[in-house]
Structure formats: C-alpha cells, structure tokens
PDB file of C-alpha atoms in Angstrom:
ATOM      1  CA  UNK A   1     106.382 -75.027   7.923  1.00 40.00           C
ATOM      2  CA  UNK A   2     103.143 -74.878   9.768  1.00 40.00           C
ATOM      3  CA  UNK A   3     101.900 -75.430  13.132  1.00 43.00           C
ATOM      4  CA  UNK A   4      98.845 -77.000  14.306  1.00 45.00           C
ATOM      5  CA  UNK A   5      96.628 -75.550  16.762  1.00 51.00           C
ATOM      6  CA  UNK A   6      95.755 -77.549  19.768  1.00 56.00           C
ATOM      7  CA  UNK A   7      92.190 -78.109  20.933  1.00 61.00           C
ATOM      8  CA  UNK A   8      90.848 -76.451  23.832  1.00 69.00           C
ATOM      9  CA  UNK A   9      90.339 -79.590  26.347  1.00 92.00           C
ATOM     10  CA  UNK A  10      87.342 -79.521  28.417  1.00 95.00           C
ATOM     11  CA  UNK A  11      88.109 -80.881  31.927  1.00 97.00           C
ATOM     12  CA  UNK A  12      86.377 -83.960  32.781  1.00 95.00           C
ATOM     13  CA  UNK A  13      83.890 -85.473  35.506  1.00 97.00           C
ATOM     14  CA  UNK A  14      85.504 -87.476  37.731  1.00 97.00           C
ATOM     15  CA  UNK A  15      83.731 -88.543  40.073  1.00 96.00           C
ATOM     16  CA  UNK A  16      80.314 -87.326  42.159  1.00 97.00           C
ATOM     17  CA  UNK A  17      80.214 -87.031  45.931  1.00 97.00           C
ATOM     18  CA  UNK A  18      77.241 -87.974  47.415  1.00 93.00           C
ATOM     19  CA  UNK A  19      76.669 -87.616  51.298  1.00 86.00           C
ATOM     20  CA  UNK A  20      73.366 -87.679  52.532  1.00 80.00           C
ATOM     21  CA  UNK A  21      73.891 -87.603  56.089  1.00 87.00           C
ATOM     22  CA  UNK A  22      73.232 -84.345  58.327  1.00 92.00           C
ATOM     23  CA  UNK A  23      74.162 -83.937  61.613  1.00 95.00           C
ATOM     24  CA  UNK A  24      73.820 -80.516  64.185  1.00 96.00           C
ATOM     25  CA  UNK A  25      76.712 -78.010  64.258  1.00 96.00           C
ATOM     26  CA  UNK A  26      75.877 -76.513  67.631  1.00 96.00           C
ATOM     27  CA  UNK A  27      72.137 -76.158  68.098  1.00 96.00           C
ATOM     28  CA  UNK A  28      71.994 -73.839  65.216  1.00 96.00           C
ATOM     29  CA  UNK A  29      73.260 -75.366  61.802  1.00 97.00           C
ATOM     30  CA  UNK A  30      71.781 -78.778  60.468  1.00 97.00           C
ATOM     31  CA  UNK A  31      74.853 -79.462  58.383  1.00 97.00           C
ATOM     32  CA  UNK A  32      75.691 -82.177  55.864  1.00 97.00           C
ATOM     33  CA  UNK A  33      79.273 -81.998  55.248  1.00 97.00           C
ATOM     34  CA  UNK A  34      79.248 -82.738  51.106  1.00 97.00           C
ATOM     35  CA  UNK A  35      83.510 -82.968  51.093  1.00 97.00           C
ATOM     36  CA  UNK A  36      86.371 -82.599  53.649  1.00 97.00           C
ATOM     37  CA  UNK A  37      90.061 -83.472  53.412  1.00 97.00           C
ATOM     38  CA  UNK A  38      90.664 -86.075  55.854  1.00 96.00           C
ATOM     39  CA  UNK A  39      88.787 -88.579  52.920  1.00 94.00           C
ATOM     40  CA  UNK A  40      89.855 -85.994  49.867  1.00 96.00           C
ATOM     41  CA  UNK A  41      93.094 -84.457  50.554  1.00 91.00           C
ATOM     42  CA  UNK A  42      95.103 -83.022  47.368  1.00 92.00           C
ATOM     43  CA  UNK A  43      92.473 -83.600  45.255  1.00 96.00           C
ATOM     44  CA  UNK A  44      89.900 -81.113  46.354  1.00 98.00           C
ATOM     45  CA  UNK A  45      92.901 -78.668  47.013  1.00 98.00           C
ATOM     46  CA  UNK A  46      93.248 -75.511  48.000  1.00 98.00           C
ATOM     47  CA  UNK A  47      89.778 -76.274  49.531  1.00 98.00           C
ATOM     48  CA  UNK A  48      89.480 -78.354  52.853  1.00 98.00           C
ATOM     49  CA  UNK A  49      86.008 -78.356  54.220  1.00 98.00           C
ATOM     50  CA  UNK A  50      82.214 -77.758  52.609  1.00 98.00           C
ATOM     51  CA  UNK A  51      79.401 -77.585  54.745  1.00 98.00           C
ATOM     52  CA  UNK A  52      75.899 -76.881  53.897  1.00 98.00           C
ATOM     53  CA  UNK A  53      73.337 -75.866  56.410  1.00 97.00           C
ATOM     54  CA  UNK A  54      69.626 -76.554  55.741  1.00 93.00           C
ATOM     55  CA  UNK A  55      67.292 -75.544  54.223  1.00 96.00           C
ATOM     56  CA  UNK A  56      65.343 -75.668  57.551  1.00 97.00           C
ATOM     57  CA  UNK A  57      62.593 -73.590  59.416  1.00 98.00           C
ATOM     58  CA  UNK A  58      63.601 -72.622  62.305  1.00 98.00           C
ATOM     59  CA  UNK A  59      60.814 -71.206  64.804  1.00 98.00           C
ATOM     60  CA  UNK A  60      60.568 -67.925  66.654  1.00 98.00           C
ATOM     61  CA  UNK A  61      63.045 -68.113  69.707  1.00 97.00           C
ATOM     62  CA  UNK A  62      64.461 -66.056  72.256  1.00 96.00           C
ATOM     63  CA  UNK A  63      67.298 -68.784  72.540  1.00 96.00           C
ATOM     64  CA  UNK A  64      70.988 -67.845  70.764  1.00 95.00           C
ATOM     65  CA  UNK A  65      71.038 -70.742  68.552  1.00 97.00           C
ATOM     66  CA  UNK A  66      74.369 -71.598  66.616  1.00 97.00           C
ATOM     67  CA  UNK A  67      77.946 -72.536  68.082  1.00 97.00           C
ATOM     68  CA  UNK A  68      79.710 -70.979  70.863  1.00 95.00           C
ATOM     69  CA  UNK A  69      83.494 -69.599  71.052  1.00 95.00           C
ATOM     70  CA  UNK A  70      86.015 -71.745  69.379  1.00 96.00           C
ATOM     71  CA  UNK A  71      89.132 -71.476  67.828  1.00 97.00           C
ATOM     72  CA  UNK A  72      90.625 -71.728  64.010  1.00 98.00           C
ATOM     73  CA  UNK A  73      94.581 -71.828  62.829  1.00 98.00           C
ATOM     74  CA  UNK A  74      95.700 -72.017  59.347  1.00 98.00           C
ATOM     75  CA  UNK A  75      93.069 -71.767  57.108  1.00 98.00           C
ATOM     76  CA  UNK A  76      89.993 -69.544  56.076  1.00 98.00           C
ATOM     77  CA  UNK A  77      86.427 -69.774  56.337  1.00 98.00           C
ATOM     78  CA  UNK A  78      84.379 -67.978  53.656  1.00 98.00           C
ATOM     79  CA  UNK A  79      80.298 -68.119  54.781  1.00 98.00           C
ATOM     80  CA  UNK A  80      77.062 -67.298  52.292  1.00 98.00           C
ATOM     81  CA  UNK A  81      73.843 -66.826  53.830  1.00 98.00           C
ATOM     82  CA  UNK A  82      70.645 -67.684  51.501  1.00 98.00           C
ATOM     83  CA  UNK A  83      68.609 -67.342  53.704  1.00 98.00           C
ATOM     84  CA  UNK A  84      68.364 -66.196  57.206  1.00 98.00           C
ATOM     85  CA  UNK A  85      71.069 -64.295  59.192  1.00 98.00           C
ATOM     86  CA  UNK A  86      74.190 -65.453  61.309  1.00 97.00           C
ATOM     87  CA  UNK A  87      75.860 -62.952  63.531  1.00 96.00           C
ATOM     88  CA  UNK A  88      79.744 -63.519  64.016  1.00 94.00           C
ATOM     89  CA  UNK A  89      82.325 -62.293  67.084  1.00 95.00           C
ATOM     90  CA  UNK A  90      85.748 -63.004  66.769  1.00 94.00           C
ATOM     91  CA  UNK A  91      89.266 -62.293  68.804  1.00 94.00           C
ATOM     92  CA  UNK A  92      90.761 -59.706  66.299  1.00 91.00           C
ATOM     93  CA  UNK A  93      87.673 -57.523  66.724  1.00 90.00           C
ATOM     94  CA  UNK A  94      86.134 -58.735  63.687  1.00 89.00           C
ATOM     95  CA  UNK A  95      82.236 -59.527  63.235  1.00 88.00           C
ATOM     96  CA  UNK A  96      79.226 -57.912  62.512  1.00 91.00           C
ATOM     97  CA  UNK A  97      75.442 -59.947  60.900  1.00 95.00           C
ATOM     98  CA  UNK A  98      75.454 -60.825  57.516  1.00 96.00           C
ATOM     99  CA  UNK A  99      72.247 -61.972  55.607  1.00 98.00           C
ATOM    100  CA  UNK A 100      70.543 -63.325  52.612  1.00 98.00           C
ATOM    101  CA  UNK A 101      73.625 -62.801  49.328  1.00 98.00           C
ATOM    102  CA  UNK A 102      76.037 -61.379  51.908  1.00 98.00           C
ATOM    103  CA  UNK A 103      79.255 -63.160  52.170  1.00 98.00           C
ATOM    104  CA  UNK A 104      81.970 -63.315  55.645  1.00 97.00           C
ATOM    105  CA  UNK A 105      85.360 -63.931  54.548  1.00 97.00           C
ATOM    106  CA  UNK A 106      87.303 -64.760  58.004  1.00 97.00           C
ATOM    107  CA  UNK A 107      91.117 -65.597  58.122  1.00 97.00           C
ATOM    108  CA  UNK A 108      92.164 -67.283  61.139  1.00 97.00           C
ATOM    109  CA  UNK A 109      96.022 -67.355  59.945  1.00 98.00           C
ATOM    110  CA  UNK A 110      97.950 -68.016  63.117  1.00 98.00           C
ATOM    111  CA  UNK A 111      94.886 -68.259  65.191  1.00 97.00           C
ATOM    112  CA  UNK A 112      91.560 -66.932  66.085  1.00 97.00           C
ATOM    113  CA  UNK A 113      88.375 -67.226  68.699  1.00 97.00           C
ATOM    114  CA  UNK A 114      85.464 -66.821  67.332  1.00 96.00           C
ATOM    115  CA  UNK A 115      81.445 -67.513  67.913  1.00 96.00           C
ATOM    116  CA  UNK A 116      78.472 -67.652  65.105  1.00 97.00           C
ATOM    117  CA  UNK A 117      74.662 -67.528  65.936  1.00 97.00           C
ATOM    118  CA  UNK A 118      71.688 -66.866  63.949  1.00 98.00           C
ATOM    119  CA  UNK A 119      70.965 -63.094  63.655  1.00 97.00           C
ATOM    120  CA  UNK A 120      68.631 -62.011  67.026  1.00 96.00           C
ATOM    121  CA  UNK A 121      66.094 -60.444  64.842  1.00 96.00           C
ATOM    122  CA  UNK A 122      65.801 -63.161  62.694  1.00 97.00           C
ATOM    123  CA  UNK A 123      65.459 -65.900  65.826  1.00 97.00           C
ATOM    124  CA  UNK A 124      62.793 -63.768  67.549  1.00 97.00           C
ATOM    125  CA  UNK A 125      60.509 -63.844  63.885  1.00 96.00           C
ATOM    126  CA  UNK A 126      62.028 -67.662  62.660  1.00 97.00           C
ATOM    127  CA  UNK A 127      61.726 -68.730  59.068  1.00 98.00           C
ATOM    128  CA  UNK A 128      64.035 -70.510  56.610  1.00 98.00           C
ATOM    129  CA  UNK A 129      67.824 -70.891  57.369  1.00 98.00           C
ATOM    130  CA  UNK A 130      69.826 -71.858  54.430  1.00 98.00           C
ATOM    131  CA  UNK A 131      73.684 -70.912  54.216  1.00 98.00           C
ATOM    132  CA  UNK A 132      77.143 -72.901  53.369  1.00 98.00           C
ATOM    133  CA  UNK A 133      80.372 -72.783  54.836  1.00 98.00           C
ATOM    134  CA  UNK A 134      83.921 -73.426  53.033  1.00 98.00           C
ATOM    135  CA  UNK A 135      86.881 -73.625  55.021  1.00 98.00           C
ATOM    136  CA  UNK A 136      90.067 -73.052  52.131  1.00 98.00           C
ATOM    137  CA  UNK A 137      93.650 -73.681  53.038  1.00 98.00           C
ATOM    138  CA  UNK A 138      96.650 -71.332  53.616  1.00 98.00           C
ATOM    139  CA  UNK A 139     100.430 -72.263  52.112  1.00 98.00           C
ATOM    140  CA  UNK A 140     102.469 -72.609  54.619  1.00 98.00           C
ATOM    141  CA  UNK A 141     104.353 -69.461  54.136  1.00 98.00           C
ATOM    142  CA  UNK A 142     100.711 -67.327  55.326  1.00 98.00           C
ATOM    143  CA  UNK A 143      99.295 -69.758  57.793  1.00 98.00           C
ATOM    144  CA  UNK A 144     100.941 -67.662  60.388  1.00 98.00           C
ATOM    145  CA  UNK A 145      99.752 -64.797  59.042  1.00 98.00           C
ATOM    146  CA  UNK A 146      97.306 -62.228  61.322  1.00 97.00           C
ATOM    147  CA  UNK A 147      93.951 -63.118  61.374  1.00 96.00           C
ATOM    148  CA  UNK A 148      91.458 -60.758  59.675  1.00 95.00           C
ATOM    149  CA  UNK A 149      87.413 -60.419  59.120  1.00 94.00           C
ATOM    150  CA  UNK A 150      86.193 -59.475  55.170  1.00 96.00           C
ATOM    151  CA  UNK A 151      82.142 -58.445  55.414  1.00 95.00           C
ATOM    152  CA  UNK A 152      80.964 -58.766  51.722  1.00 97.00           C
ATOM    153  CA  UNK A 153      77.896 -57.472  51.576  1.00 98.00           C
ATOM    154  CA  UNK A 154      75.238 -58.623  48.751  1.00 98.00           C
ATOM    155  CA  UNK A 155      74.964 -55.218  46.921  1.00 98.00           C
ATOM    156  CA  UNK A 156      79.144 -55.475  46.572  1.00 98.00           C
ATOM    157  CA  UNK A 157      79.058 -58.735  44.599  1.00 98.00           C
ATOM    158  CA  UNK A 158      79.509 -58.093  41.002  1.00 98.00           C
ATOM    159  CA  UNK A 159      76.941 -59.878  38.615  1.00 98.00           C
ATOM    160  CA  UNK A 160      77.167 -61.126  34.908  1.00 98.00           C
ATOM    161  CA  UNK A 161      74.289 -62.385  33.226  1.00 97.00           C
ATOM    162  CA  UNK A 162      74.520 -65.241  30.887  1.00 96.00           C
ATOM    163  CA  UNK A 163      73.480 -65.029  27.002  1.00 91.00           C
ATOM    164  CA  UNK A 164      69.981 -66.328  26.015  1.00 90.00           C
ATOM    165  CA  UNK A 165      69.009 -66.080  29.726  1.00 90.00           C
ATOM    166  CA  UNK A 166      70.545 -69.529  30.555  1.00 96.00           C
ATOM    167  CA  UNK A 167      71.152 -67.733  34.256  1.00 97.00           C
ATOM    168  CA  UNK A 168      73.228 -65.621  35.796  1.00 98.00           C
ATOM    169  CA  UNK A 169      76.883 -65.336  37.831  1.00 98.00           C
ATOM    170  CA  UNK A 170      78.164 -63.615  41.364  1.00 98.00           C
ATOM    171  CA  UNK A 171      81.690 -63.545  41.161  1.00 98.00           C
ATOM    172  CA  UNK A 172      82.568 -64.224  45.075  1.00 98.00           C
ATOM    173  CA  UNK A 173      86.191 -64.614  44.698  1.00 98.00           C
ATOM    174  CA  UNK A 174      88.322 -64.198  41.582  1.00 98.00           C
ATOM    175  CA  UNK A 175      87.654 -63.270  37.706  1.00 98.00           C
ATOM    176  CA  UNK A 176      84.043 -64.046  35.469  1.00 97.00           C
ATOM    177  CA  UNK A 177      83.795 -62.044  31.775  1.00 95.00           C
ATOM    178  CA  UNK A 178      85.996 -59.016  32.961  1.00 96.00           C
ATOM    179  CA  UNK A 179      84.339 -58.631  36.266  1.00 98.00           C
ATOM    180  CA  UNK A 180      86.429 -59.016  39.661  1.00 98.00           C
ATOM    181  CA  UNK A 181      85.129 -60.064  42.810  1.00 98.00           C
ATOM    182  CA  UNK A 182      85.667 -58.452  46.097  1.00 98.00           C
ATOM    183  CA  UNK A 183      87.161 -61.535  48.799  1.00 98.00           C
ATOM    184  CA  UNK A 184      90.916 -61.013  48.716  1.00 98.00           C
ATOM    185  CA  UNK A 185      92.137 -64.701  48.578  1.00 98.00           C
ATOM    186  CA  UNK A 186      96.144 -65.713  49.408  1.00 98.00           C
ATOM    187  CA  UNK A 187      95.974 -68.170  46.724  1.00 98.00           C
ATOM    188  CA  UNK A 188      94.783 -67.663  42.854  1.00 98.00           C
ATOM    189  CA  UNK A 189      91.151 -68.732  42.844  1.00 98.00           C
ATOM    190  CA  UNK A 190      87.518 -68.470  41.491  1.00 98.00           C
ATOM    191  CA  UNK A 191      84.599 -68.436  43.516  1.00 98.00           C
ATOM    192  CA  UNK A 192      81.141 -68.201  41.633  1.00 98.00           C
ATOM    193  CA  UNK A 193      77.686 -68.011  42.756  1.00 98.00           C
ATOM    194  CA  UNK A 194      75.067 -69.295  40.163  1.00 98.00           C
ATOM    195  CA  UNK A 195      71.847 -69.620  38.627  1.00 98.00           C
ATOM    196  CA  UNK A 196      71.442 -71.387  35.962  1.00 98.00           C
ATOM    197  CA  UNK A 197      68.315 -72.586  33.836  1.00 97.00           C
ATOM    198  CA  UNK A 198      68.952 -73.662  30.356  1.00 96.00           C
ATOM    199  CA  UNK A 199      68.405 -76.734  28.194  1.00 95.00           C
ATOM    200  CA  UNK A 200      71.388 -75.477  25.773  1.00 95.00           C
ATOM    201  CA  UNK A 201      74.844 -75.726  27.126  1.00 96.00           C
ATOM    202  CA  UNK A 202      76.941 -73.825  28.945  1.00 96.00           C
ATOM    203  CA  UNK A 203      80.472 -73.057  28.552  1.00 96.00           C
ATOM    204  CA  UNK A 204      82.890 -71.674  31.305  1.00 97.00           C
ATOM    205  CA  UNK A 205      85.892 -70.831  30.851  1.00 97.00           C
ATOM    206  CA  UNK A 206      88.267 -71.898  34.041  1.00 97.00           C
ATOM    207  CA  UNK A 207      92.618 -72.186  34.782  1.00 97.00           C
ATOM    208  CA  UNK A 208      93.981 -75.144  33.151  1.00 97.00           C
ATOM    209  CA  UNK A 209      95.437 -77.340  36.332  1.00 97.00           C
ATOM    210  CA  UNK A 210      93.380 -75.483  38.704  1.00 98.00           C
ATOM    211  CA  UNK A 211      91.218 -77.976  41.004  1.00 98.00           C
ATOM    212  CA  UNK A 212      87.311 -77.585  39.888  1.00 98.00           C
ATOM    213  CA  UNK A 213      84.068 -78.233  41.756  1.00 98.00           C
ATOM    214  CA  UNK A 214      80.688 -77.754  41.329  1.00 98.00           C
ATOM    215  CA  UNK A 215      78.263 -78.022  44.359  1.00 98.00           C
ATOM    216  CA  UNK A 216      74.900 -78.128  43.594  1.00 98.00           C
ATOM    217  CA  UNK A 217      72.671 -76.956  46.595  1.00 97.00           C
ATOM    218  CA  UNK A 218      69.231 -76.811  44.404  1.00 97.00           C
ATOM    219  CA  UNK A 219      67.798 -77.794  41.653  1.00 98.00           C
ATOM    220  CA  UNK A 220      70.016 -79.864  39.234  1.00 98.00           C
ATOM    221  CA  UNK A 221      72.620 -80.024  36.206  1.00 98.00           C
ATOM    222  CA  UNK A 222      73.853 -82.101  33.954  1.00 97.00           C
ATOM    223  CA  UNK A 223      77.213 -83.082  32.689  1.00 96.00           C
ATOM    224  CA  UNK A 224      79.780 -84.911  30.659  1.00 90.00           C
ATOM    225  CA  UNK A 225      76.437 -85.950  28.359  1.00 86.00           C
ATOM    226  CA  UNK A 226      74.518 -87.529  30.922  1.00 85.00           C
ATOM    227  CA  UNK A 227      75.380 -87.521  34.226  1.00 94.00           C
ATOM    228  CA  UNK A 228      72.766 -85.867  37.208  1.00 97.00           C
ATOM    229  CA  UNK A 229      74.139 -83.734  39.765  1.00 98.00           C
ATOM    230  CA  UNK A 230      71.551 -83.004  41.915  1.00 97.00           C
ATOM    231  CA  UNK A 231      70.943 -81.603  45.474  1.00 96.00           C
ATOM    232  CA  UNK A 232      73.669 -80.996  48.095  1.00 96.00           C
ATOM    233  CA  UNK A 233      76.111 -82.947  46.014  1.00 97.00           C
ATOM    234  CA  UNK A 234      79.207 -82.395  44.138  1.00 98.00           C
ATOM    235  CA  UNK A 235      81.060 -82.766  40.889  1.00 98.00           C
ATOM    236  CA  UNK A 236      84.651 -83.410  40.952  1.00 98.00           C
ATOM    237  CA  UNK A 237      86.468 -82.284  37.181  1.00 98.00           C
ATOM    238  CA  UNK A 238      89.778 -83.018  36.160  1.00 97.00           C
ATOM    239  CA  UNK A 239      92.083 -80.431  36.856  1.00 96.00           C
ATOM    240  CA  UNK A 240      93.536 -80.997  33.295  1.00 96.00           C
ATOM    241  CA  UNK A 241      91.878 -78.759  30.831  1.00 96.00           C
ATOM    242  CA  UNK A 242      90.499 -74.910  30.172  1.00 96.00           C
ATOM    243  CA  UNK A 243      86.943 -75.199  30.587  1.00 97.00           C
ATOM    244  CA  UNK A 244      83.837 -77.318  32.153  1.00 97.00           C
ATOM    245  CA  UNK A 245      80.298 -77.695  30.043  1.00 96.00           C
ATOM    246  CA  UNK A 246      77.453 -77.954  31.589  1.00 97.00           C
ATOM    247  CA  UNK A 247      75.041 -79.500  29.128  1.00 97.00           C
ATOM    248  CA  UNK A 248      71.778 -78.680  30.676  1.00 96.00           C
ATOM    249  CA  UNK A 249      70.707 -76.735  34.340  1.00 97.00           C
ATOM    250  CA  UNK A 250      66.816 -77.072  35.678  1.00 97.00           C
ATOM    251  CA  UNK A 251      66.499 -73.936  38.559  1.00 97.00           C
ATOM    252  CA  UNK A 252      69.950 -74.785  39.686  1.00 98.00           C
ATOM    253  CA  UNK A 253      71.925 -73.443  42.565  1.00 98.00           C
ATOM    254  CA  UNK A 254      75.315 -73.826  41.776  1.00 98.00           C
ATOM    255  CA  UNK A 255      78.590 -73.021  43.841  1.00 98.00           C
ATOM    256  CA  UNK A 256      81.624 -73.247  41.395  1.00 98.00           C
ATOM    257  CA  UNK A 257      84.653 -73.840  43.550  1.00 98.00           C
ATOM    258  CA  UNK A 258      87.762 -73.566  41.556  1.00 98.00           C
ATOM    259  CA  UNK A 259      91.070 -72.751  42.556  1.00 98.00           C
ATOM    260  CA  UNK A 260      95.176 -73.630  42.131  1.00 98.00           C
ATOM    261  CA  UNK A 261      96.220 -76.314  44.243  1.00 98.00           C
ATOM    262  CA  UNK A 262      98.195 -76.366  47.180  1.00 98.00           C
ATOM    263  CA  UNK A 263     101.121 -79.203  46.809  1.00 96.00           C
ATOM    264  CA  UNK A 264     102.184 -79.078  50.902  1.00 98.00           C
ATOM    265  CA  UNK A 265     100.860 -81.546  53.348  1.00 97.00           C
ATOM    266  CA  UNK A 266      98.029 -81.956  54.754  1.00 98.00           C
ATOM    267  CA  UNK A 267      97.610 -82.614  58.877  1.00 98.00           C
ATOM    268  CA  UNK A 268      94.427 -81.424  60.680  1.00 97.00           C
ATOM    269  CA  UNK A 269      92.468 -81.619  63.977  1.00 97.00           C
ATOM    270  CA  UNK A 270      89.212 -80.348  64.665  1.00 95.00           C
ATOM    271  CA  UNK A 271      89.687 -76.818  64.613  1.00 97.00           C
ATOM    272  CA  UNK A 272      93.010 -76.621  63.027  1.00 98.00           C
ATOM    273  CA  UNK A 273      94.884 -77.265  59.838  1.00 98.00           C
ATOM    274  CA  UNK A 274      98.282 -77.390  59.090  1.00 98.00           C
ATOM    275  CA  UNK A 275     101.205 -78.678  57.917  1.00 98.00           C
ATOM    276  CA  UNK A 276     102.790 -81.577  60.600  1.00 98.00           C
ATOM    277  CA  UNK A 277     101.953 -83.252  63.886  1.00 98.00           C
ATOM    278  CA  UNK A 278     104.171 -80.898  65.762  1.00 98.00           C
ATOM    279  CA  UNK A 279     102.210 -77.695  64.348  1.00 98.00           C
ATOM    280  CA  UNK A 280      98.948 -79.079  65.190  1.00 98.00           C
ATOM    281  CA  UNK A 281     100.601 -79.446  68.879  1.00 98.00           C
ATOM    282  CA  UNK A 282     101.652 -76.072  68.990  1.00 98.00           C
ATOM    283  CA  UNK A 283      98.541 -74.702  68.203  1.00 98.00           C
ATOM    284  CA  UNK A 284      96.409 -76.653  70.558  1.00 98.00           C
ATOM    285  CA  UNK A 285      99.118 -75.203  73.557  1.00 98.00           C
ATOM    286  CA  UNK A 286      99.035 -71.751  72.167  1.00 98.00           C
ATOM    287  CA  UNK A 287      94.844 -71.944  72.457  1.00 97.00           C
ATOM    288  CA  UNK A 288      95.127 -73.552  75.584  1.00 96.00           C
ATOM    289  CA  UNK A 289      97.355 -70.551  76.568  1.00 96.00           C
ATOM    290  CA  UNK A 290      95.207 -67.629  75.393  1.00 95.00           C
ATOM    291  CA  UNK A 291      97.750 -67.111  72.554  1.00 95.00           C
ATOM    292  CA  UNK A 292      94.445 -67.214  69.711  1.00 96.00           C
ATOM    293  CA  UNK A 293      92.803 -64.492  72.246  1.00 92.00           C
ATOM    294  CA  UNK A 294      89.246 -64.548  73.555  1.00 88.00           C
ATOM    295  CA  UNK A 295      86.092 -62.938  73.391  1.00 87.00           C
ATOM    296  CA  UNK A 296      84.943 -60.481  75.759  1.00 73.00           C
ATOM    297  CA  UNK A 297      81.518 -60.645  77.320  1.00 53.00           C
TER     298      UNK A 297
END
C-alpha cells in the first residue's frame, strides 16, 4: 500500500489594503493608519493596529514634538525607528531613546501611562522621521498581566541574508533559517524586517493557519503572478497554507507580520483593548483613578 505525499500549499492573496489618508498623531507623527481592527477584526489577528509615520522632514526645533502622557490596557505596542529618534517614558519605569534599526517592545498588560517624543538631539538638528507602530493583542488570560518595556537595540537583531543576493532578513520577533529574534511575544509569532531586490522569486517558509501580512513601506513587490503591492500598503494571505512567494521585489521595504490567531473577542476604545463592554469600563475608571500610574515630572 502506498501513500501519497501532499503538496506544500502556498497561502494565497486575499485581498490588498489601500489607505492613503494621513492624519497627525500629536504634533509629532504624520501617520496613515494602513489596518486596524475596528474594520478588520479576526482576520488580521493577533495584530490590532499598524501605523506608519512619514517619511517626513522635520526641521530643527527646540519644541518636544510627539504625543503627551496617555494610557494603554491589554495589548502591546512594538515601535521601529528608520529613521530619526523617539524617546519613550512610561509608568512602570520603562523608557529610554531608540533610533534608526532599534526596536521598543512595550506591554501595557493591565495598564500603563506612557509619553513618546522625537529624540531632543535629533529635534534640535531635524531631518527625516520615518518609523511604524504595531499595536498586537493579548489573550485574555495575559491582558492583566504587569506591564513591561523591551529596548531592542539594532546591533541585537539577528540578520540572514538571502541566496543570490535577492535581499536580506531581521528577525524582530520569532524564527527565520535557524536564527531567533530577541522580542519575547505572549503569543507564537514572526516578525521580519526586509529588504528585498530580486526579479527571481522568493520563497518563505511561514505556520500553516497562522494570519500573514506583508506591509510594504518602500519600494514594491509582486505577488500571486501579478499583483503590485506598493507603498504604505498591505497584502492580506490566506491563513491556509505553509508558505507565501513573492515573485519579484524592486528596493522593497517589507514588514512581514505573521502570527497565530487569537479566537476571543474583540471590544476596543481609544486607548484600550479588550475583551467586553464591561472591561473597557473598568479600565477607563481604573485610569481615571490612577490605577495605570503616572509619570513623574
């Protein structure tokens, strides 16, 4: 008797999201929001939020530009710099400036105040400000869980270069070609960093019935044999499957977002994410309280 073996399946384009409109996050990020859960939900699971934040130049300024103290419950926030520098405070003690490949991993859990500004040094000289900002979910079991603050420096970011010089991979979060990356995550996922530049396809390997997104924030890619994905938007693959192909890249930089979904409600508000009405009312009394903490002057 013999047995037949199946065919790897490569997971499918779905659908591209497309959002061209920008609008100020404080007076220091010029943000187009490319997906968010209120219009998305379970599909873009465990992820809830994707901002990207220029490219803009930003002149020499004595002002603190960016966002003032606000809270977070429930989820985490995971921030790359490309360019430029943001400086980060938060309630657990937590902060410190990250800048161009450095990566700030910030759990608020069961609550946190925090504030992010442009680095002083790099107001008082200007120049280009590019970064991106994911917010990614928490089960329910950990979104009560104590905030904490992960600085990942560039230098700690393991990279793999691609055969045939077709580009070349920072493994954020999770697993690429036996190399690890250093954000510890509460849910199984992989978060790559990538340039890519080939007219000869690429292969990667990804978690069959994991969700999978590409963002492309320069440059462009193609996929499923002739589909564009160009600047600041995204492709949304079929979670069904054990790899994606990219058939061709052009000086593309890529974000591959790609993680095991989440299968709990979904209720939000502004600054917090959770699982029911009644949560999202607790959390708003606890902040109101000083429960989520505060910064000191």
């Amino acid at each position: 008797m013999s047995t037949t073996q199946s065919k790897p399946a490569e997971k499918k384009l779905q659908r591209i999201l497309r959002t061209p409109d920008q609008h100020w996050v404080g007076d220091g990020f010029p943000v187009r929001t490319l997906f968010s859960y209120p219009a998305l939900g379970a599909t873009i699971s465990p992820f809830l939020l994707f901002d990207y934040a220029g490219p803009k130049e930003f002149p020499s300024t004595s002002k603190r530009l960016g966002v003032g103290e606000h809270p977070h419950r429930g989820f985490e926030t995971a921030t790359i710099v490309y360019s430029g520098e943001v400086e980060h405070r938060d309630s657990s003690g937590g902060g410190g400036k990250i800048g161009p490949g450095d990566v700030q991993w910030m759990t608020a859990a069961s609550g946190i105040v925090h504030e992010e500004f442009h680095g002083r040094e790099f107001a008082q000289r200007g120049g280009l400000f590019e970064m991106v900002q994911l917010w990614v979910n928490l089960p329910s079991k950990d979104k009560m869980s104590p905030p904490r603050y992960q600085s990942i420096l560039n230098e700690q970011i393991p990279v793999a270069t691609l055969p045939g010089n077709q580009g070349s991979i920072r493994i954020i979060a999770g697993e690429f070609d036996g190399l690890t990356g250093p954000a510890q995550t509460f849910t199984p996922m992989h978060i790559w960093d990538m340039r890519l530049d080939s007219e000869q396809p690429i292969s990667l390997t990804l978690p069959e019935g994991y969700t999978t997104l590409l963002a492309v924030l320069k440059g462009s890619v193609e996929v499923d044999g002739s589909e564009t994905i160009g600047t600041a938007e995204v492709a949304v693959f079929s979670p069904i499957g054990d790899h994606i192909c990219i058939d061709r890249a052009h000086n593309a930089t890529v974000l591959l977002l790609c993680g095991e979904p989440i299968n709990e409600p979904i209720v939000g508000s502004g600054p917090f994410v959770m699982n029911s009405k009644d949560e999202i009312n607790q959390a708003m009394a606890d902040y109101r309280s000083g429960k989520m903490g505060n910064l000191s002057a």
